[in-house]
mmCIF file of C-alpha atoms in Angstrom:
data_model
loop_
_atom_site.group_PDB
_atom_site.id
_atom_site.type_symbol
_atom_site.label_atom_id
_atom_site.label_comp_id
_atom_site.label_asym_id
_atom_site.label_seq_id
_atom_site.Cartn_x
_atom_site.Cartn_y
_atom_site.Cartn_z
ATOM 1 C CA ARG A 1 -0.727 8.212 -14.029
ATOM 2 C CA HIS A 2 -2.270 6.294 -11.165
ATOM 3 C CA ASP A 3 -4.632 3.534 -11.795
ATOM 4 C CA VAL A 4 -7.370 3.274 -9.024
ATOM 5 C CA ASP A 5 -10.038 0.954 -10.228
ATOM 6 C CA ASN A 6 -11.352 -0.204 -6.991
ATOM 7 C CA SER A 7 -8.743 -2.609 -6.841
ATOM 8 C CA SER A 8 -8.080 -4.002 -3.526
ATOM 9 C CA VAL A 9 -5.856 -6.610 -1.412
ATOM 10 C CA VAL A 10 -6.765 -8.229 1.743
ATOM 11 C CA VAL A 11 -4.692 -9.034 4.949
ATOM 12 C CA GLY A 12 -3.504 -12.289 4.278
ATOM 13 C CA GLY A 13 -3.745 -12.262 0.754
ATOM 14 C CA SER A 14 -1.999 -11.149 -2.454
ATOM 15 C CA VAL A 15 -2.747 -9.519 -5.998
ATOM 16 C CA THR A 16 -0.918 -9.371 -8.972
ATOM 17 C CA GLY A 17 -0.672 -6.378 -11.286
ATOM 18 C CA ASN A 18 1.089 -4.891 -14.319
ATOM 19 C CA ILE A 19 3.160 -1.827 -15.126
ATOM 20 C CA ASP A 20 1.759 -1.224 -18.591
ATOM 21 C CA PHE A 21 3.723 1.801 -19.623
ATOM 22 C CA ALA A 22 6.199 4.243 -18.683
ATOM 23 C CA TYR A 23 5.447 6.105 -15.514
ATOM 24 C CA ASP A 24 2.456 3.923 -14.616
ATOM 25 C CA GLU A 25 1.823 3.398 -10.927
ATOM 26 C CA ASP A 26 -1.095 1.141 -9.402
ATOM 27 C CA TRP A 27 -3.041 1.620 -6.179
ATOM 28 C CA PHE A 28 -4.723 -0.993 -4.424
ATOM 29 C CA ALA A 29 -6.896 -0.441 -1.312
ATOM 30 C CA VAL A 30 -6.366 -2.563 1.841
ATOM 31 C CA SER A 31 -7.853 -2.305 5.349
ATOM 32 C CA PHE A 32 -5.864 -1.951 8.428
ATOM 33 C CA VAL A 33 -6.699 -1.829 12.138
ATOM 34 C CA ALA A 34 -5.247 0.881 14.446
ATOM 35 C CA GLY A 35 -2.317 -0.848 16.541
ATOM 36 C CA GLY A 36 -1.923 -3.616 13.858
ATOM 37 C CA VAL A 37 1.589 -4.497 12.446
ATOM 38 C CA TYR A 38 1.660 -5.187 8.811
ATOM 39 C CA ARG A 39 4.430 -6.723 6.523
ATOM 40 C CA ILE A 40 3.839 -5.794 2.864
ATOM 41 C CA ASN A 41 5.950 -7.573 0.190
ATOM 42 C CA LEU A 42 6.052 -6.106 -3.443
ATOM 43 C CA ASP A 43 8.073 -8.821 -5.708
ATOM 44 C CA GLY A 44 8.776 -8.026 -9.177
ATOM 45 C CA ILE A 45 7.445 -11.015 -11.422
ATOM 46 C CA THR A 46 8.752 -9.518 -14.497
ATOM 47 C CA ILE A 47 9.763 -5.993 -12.978
ATOM 48 C CA THR A 48 13.372 -6.112 -12.294
ATOM 49 C CA ASP A 49 13.155 -3.209 -9.474
ATOM 50 C CA PRO A 50 9.615 -2.501 -7.914
ATOM 51 C CA TYR A 51 8.938 0.356 -5.391
ATOM 52 C CA LEU A 52 6.267 0.131 -2.831
ATOM 53 C CA SER A 53 4.379 3.083 -1.150
ATOM 54 C CA VAL A 54 1.911 3.429 1.482
ATOM 55 C CA TYR A 55 -0.621 6.040 1.279
ATOM 56 C CA ASP A 56 -3.236 6.886 4.001
ATOM 57 C CA ASN A 57 -7.046 7.554 3.025
ATOM 58 C CA THR A 58 -6.474 11.279 1.720
ATOM 59 C CA GLY A 59 -3.846 10.048 -0.580
ATOM 60 C CA THR A 60 -0.701 11.420 1.484
ATOM 61 C CA LEU A 61 2.185 9.465 1.640
ATOM 62 C CA LEU A 62 3.446 7.471 4.757
ATOM 63 C CA THR A 63 6.131 5.671 3.903
ATOM 64 C CA GLY A 64 7.985 3.555 1.140
ATOM 65 C CA ASP A 65 10.598 1.156 0.283
ATOM 66 C CA ASP A 66 12.733 0.264 -2.607
ATOM 67 C CA ASP A 67 14.962 -2.666 -1.992
ATOM 68 C CA SER A 68 14.464 -4.160 1.445
ATOM 69 C CA GLY A 69 13.032 -7.294 -0.026
ATOM 70 C CA THR A 70 14.814 -10.126 -1.614
ATOM 71 C CA GLY A 71 17.026 -8.801 -4.174
ATOM 72 C CA LEU A 72 15.646 -5.805 -5.545
ATOM 73 C CA ASN A 73 12.135 -6.223 -4.488
ATOM 74 C CA SER A 74 10.346 -4.273 -1.725
ATOM 75 C CA GLN A 75 9.491 -5.112 1.733
ATOM 76 C CA LEU A 76 8.162 -2.870 4.525
ATOM 77 C CA THR A 77 6.874 -3.349 8.242
ATOM 78 C CA TYR A 78 3.874 -0.763 8.970
ATOM 79 C CA ALA A 79 2.255 0.025 12.072
ATOM 80 C CA ALA A 80 -1.300 1.339 11.279
ATOM 81 C CA THR A 81 -2.395 4.429 13.633
ATOM 82 C CA ARG A 82 -5.758 4.341 12.726
ATOM 83 C CA THR A 83 -8.471 1.953 11.396
ATOM 84 C CA GLY A 84 -9.334 2.329 8.011
ATOM 85 C CA THR A 85 -8.310 2.216 4.334
ATOM 86 C CA TYR A 86 -4.981 2.606 3.117
ATOM 87 C CA TYR A 87 -3.599 2.547 -0.362
ATOM 88 C CA LEU A 88 -0.592 0.382 -1.437
ATOM 89 C CA SER A 89 1.272 1.627 -4.701
ATOM 90 C CA SER A 90 3.495 -0.304 -6.916
ATOM 91 C CA HIS A 91 5.596 1.206 -9.653
ATOM 92 C CA VAL A 92 8.829 0.907 -11.321
ATOM 93 C CA ALA A 93 11.873 2.258 -8.732
ATOM 94 C CA THR A 94 13.856 3.023 -12.054
ATOM 95 C CA ARG A 95 11.308 5.085 -13.913
ATOM 96 C CA ALA A 96 13.694 8.105 -13.596
ATOM 97 C CA THR A 97 16.222 6.099 -15.623
ATOM 98 C CA ASN A 98 14.136 3.419 -17.153
ATOM 99 C CA PRO A 99 10.742 4.792 -17.559
ATOM 100 C CA ALA A 100 9.857 2.296 -20.342
ATOM 101 C CA GLU A 101 10.319 -0.708 -18.014
ATOM 102 C CA THR A 102 6.803 -2.597 -17.732
ATOM 103 C CA GLY A 103 5.854 -6.013 -16.329
ATOM 104 C CA SER A 104 3.923 -7.747 -13.676
ATOM 105 C CA TYR A 105 4.502 -8.029 -10.002
ATOM 106 C CA ARG A 106 2.884 -9.586 -6.819
ATOM 107 C CA ILE A 107 1.747 -7.543 -3.425
ATOM 108 C CA THR A 108 1.474 -9.577 -0.508
ATOM 109 C CA VAL A 109 0.082 -8.538 2.842
ATOM 110 C CA THR A 110 0.506 -10.174 5.949
ATOM 111 C CA ALA A 111 -0.628 -9.520 9.561
ATOM 112 C CA VAL A 112 2.616 -9.569 12.116
ATOM 113 C CA SER A 113 0.611 -8.485 15.011
ATOM 114 C CA THR A 114 -3.067 -7.340 15.577
ATOM 115 C CA PRO A 115 -4.354 -5.660 18.559
ATOM 116 C CA ALA A 116 -6.262 -7.191 21.230
ATOM 117 C CA PRO A 117 -10.130 -6.846 20.881
ATOM 118 C CA PRO A 118 -11.548 -4.389 23.487
ATOM 119 C CA ARG A 119 -12.969 -5.743 26.514
ATOM 120 C CA PRO A 120 -16.396 -6.029 26.918
ATOM 121 C CA THR A 121 -18.076 -3.377 29.490
ATOM 122 C CA ASP A 122 -19.969 -5.240 32.469
ATOM 123 C CA ASP A 123 -23.271 -3.742 33.327
ATOM 124 C CA TYR A 124 -23.135 -5.351 36.802
ATOM 125 C CA GLN A 125 -20.072 -5.846 38.776
ATOM 126 C CA GLY A 126 -19.571 -9.686 40.092
ATOM 127 C CA ASN A 127 -19.145 -8.903 43.538
ATOM 128 C CA THR A 128 -20.493 -7.679 46.758
ATOM 129 C CA SER A 129 -20.283 -4.012 45.878
ATOM 130 C CA THR A 130 -23.341 -4.354 43.787
#
């Protein structure tokens, strides 16, 4: 089951949540800018082995991570290919072998790099060709 309740996380911020029952999966909306590179950490507070997934705005899985963070925590770096809403998912990595594990976690999103803003267009050149 997916808990999608208009929850979100902002770049530069974090959010905490709970896996409340077996096979629970929580989704959080986040806005990324095309060309931006973002680091996403999913740290178990009381969950021993959290799993992180990134989905596009249609719910298509883009990538996921199990243990690239500290210990059994998840961490991934994602380069956004378009500007818009993405979804970060948290669930228990061991839900196939230990589906009853529940507990709390924290998702943190930071910008590693952001694209330069577009240069404004000039209506008149500042030279003798005008």
